[in-house]
Every structure is written in C-alpha cells, then in structure tokens.
C-alpha positions as a Markdown table, in Angstrom:
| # | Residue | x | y | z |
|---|---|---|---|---|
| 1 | Unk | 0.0 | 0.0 | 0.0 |
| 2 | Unk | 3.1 | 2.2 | 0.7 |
| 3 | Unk | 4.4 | 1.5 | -2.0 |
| 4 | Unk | 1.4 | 2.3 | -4.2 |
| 5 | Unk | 1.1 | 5.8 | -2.5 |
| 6 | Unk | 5.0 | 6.7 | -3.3 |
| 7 | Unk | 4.5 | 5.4 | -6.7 |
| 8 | Unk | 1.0 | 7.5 | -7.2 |
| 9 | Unk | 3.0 | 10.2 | -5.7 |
| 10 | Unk | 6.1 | 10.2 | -8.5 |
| 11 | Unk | 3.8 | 9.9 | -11.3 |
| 12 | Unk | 1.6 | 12.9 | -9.9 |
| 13 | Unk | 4.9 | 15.1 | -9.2 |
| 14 | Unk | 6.1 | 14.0 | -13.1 |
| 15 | Unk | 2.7 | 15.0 | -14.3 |
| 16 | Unk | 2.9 | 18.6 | -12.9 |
| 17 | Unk | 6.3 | 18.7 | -13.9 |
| 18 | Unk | 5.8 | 18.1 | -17.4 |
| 19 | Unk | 2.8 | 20.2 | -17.2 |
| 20 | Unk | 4.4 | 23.5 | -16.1 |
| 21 | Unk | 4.8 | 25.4 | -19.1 |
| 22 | Unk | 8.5 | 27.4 | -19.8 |
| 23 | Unk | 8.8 | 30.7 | -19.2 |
| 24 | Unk | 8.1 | 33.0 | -22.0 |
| 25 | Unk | 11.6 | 34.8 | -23.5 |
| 26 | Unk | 11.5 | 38.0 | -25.1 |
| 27 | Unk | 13.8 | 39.4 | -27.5 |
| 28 | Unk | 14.7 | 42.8 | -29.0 |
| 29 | Unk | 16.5 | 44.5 | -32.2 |
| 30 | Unk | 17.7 | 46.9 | -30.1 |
| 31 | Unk | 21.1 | 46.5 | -28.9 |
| 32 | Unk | 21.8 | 46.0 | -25.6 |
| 33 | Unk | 24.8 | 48.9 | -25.5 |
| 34 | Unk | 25.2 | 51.8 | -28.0 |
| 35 | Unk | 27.8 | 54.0 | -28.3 |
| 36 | Unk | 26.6 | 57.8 | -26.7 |
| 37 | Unk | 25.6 | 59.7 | -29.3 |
| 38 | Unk | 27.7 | 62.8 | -31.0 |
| 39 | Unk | 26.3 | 66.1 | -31.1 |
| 40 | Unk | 26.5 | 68.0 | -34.5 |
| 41 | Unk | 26.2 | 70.8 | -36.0 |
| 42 | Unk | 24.3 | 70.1 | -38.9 |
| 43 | Unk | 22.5 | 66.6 | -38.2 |
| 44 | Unk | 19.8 | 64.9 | -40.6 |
| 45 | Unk | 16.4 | 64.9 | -40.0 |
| 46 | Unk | 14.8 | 61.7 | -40.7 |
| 47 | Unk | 10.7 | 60.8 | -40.6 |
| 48 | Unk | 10.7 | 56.6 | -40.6 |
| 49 | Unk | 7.8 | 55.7 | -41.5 |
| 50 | Unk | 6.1 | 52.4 | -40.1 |
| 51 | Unk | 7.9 | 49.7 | -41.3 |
| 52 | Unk | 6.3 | 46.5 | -43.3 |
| 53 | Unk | 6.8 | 43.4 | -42.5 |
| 54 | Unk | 5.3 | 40.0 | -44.2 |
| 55 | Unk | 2.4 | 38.5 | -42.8 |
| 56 | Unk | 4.0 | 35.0 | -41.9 |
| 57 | Unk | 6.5 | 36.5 | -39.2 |
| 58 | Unk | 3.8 | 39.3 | -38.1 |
| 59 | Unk | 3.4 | 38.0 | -35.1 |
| 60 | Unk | 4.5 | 38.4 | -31.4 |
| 61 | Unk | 6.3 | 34.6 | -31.1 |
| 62 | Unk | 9.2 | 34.3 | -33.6 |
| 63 | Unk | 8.5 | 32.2 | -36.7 |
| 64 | Unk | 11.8 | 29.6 | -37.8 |
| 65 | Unk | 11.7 | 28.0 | -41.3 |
| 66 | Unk | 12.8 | 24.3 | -40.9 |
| 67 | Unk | 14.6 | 22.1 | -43.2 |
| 68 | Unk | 11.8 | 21.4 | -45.0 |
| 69 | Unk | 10.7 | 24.5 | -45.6 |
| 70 | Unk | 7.5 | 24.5 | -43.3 |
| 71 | Unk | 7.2 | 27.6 | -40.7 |
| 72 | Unk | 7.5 | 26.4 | -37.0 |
| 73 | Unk | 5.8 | 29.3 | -34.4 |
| 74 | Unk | 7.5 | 29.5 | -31.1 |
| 75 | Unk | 5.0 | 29.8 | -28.3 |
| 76 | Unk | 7.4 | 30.3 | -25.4 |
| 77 | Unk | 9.7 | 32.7 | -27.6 |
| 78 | Unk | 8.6 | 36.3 | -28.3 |
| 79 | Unk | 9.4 | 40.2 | -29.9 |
| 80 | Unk | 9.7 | 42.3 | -26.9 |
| 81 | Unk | 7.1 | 44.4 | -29.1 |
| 82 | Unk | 5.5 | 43.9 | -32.3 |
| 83 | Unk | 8.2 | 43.2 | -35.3 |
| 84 | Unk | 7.4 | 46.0 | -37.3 |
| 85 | Unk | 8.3 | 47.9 | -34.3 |
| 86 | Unk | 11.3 | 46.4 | -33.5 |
| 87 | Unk | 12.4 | 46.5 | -36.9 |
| 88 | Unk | 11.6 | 50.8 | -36.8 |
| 89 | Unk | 13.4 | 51.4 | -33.8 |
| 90 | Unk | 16.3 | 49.7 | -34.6 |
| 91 | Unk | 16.4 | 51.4 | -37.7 |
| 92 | Unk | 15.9 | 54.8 | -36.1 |
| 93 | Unk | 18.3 | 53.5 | -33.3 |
| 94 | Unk | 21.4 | 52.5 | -36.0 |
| 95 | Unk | 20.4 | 56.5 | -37.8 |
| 96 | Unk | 21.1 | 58.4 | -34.6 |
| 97 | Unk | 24.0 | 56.1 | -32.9 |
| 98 | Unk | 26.3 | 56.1 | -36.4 |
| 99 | Unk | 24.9 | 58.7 | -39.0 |
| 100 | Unk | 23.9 | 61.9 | -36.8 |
| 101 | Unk | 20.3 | 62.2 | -37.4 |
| 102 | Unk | 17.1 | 63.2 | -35.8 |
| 103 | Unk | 13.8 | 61.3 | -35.5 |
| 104 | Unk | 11.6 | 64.0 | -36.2 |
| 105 | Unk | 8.8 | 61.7 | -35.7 |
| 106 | Unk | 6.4 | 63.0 | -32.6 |
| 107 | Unk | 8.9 | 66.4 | -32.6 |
| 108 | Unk | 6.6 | 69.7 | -32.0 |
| 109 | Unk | 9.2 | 72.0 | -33.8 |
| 110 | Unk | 9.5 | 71.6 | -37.6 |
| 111 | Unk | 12.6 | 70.5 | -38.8 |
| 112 | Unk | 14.7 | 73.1 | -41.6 |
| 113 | Unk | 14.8 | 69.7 | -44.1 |
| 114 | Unk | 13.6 | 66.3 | -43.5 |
| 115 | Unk | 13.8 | 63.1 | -45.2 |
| 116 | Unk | 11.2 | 60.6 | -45.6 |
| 117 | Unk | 12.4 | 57.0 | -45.0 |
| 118 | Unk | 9.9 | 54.1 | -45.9 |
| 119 | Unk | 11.2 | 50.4 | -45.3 |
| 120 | Unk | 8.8 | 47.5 | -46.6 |
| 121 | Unk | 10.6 | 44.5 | -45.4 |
| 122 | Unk | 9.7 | 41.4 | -47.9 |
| 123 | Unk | 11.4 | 38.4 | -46.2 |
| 124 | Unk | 12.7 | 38.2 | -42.9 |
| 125 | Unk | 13.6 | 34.7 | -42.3 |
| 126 | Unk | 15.5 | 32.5 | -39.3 |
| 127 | Unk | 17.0 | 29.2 | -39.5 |
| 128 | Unk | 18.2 | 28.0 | -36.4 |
| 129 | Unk | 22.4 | 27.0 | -36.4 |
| 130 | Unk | 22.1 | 28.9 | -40.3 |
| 131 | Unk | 21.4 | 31.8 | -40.8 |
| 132 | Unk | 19.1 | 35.4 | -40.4 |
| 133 | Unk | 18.0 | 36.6 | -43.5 |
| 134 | Unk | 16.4 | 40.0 | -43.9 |
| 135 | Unk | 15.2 | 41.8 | -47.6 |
| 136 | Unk | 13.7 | 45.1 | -47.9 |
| 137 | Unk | 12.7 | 47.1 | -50.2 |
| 138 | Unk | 13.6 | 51.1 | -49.1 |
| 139 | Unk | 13.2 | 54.7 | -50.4 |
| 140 | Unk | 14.3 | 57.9 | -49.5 |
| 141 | Unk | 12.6 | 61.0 | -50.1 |
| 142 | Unk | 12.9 | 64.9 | -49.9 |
| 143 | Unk | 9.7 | 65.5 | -47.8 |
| 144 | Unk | 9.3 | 69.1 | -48.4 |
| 145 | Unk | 9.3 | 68.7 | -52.3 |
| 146 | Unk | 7.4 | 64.8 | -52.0 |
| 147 | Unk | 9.7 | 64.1 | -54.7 |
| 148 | Unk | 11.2 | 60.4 | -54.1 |
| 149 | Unk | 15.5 | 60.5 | -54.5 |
| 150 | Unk | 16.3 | 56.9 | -54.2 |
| 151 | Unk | 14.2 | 53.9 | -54.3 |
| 152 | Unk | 16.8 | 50.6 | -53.5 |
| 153 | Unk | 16.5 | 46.9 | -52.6 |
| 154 | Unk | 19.1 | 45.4 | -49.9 |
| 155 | Unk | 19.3 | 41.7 | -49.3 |
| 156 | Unk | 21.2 | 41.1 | -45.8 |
| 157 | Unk | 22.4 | 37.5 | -44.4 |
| 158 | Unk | 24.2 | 36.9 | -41.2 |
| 159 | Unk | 25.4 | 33.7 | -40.5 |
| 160 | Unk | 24.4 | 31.7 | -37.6 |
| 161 | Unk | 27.0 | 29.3 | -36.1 |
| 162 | Unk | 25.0 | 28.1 | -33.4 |
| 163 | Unk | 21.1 | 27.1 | -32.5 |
| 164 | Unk | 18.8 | 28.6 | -30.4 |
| 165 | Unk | 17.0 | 32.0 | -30.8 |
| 166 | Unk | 19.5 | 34.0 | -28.8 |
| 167 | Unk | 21.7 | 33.5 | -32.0 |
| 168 | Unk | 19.7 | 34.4 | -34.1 |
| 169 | Unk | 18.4 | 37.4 | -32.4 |
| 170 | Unk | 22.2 | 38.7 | -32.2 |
| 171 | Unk | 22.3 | 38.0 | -36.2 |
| 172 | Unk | 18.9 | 39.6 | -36.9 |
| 173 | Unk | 20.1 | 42.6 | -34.7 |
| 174 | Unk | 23.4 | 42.5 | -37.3 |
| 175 | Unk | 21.4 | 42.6 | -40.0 |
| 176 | Unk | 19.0 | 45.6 | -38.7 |
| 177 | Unk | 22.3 | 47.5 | -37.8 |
| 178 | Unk | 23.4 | 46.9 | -41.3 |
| 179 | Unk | 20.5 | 48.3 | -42.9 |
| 180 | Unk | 20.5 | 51.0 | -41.3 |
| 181 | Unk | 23.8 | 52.0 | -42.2 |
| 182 | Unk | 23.2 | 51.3 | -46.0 |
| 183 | Unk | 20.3 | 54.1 | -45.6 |
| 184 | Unk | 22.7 | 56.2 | -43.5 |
| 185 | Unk | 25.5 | 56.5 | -46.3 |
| 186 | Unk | 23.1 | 57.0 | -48.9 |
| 187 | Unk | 21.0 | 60.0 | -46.2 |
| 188 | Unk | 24.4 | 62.0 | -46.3 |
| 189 | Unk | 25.1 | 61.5 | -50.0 |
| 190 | Unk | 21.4 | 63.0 | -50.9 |
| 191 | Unk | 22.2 | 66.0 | -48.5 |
| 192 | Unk | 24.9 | 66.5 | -49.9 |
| 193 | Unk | 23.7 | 66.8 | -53.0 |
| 194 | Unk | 25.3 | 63.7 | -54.5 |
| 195 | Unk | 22.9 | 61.8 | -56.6 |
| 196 | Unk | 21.4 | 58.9 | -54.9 |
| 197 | Unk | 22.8 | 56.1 | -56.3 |
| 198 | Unk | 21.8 | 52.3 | -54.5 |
C-alpha cells in the first residue's frame, strides 16, 4: 500500500512537472549597448515611417523556417514588441548612434529639411544554427518637395553558427544594424547633393 502511494506520488509530481509550461523569453532588435551619441552641428532629420513586414512573421512569437521548408511558431519565444516595431526602432536607433540624425517623428518643432524613410521588409527569415536573413525594399525621399531621391533593394544574411533564438536574435540585430547603415550612407550623400545612387 506504501508502495502504491509513493508510486501515485512520482507519477503525480512528473505529471505537474511536465505540465508547467516554460517561461516565455522575449527578445529585442535593439542592442543591448550603444555607443553615446555625438552632437552635430548640422545633423539629418529623418521621418521613418512604419515599417512593413510579411504577414508570416507578423506575429509576437518568432517564426523559424525548418529544413523542409515549413514555418515552425514559437510559443514560449517572443518580440519584446510587435516586429514592425522592433524593426523601426532599430532602424531609427542604428540612424542616430552612427549617421547623426534626428527622428523627427512626434517632434513639435519643424525641422529646416527632412527626409522621408519608408522600409517594406519582404522576407525576414530565421534558420536556427544557419542563418538570419532580412530583404527590404527602401526609399528615401525629400519630404518638403514629395519628390522620391532613391528607391533601393538590400538583401542582408548573417550567418548563424549556433542554434537557439538568442543566436539568431544577435544576427537579426546584425542585419538591422546593417541596414540601417546602407540608408545612413546614402541620407548623407542625398544632403549633400550627390545623386542617390543604390
């Protein structure tokens, strides 16, 4: 009878055990650490716009392609906010740490010159232990003339040496930080009256 109580008594405590779910992990574009930013002169002011992302990843838990090509949904992993906004911050976050600018976005005082930056991201893949893959589709434009300078397509991988979402999170930020400064270079060629070339 003991015996049958202690063994009642495992199988209960490996029932409730299995039945706990895992805490939920949340993960963010942003980096961790950046660099204080420099004051200038003569920075650029930027208006991001929303970004766009593809329906199949917009969604709070990440989304991994497998081997096979299916999508798998995370439950217990998550964006820290929604990804379009992750993706936007970053974005603004990479403009302001490296290429001097300005979010003018939610600013009471007009800015002298601003330019418009929209971002419609069309894949934004993660393969655990591959790779982060991230292709957008960007313009820049003068927003005082609503003439469009530049209209360019980037294609960003990062390599992924090891699994697990905290990997590719790191590469995904990469790839973020990378696209931002691809918009950065081309911001200070358009004001300095270079012509926009992608």
């Amino acid at each position: 009878m003991k015996s049958l109580r202690t063994g009642m008594l495992m199988l209960l405590g490996l029932v409730a055990a299995c039945s706990t779910p895992k805490p939920e992990r949340f993960h963010s574009l942003l980096p961790a650490e950046r660099p204080a930013s420099r004051t200038v002169a003569d920075p650029i002011y930027v208006d991001v716009a929303p970004v766009k992302v593809p329906a199949q990843v917009d969604h709070a838990q990440w989304v991994l392609r497998q081997p096979d090509d299916s999508l798998l949904l995370l439950e217990q992993e998550r964006w820290a906010a929604p990804l379009a906004d992750e993706l936007r911050a970053a974005l603004v976050d990479g403009l302001i740490a490296r290429w001097s600018t300005i979010d003018v976005r939610g600013v009471a005082l007009p800015a002298p010159a601003v330019w418009r930056v929209s971002v419609d991201v069309q894949r934004f893949e993660s393969v655990s232990g591959r790779e982060a893959r991230l292709e957008a589709a960007w313009s820049v434009s003068a927003a005082q003339r609503g003439t469009t300078a530049l209209v360019c397509r980037s294609t960003l991988v990062e390599p992924v040496g090891e699994p697990g979402v905290p990997a590719l999170a790191a590469a995904h930020r990469r790839t973020a930080a990378r696209l931002a400064d691809e918009i950065g270079r081309r911001l200070q060629a358009l004001r300095s009256g270079q012509p926009g070339t992608c």
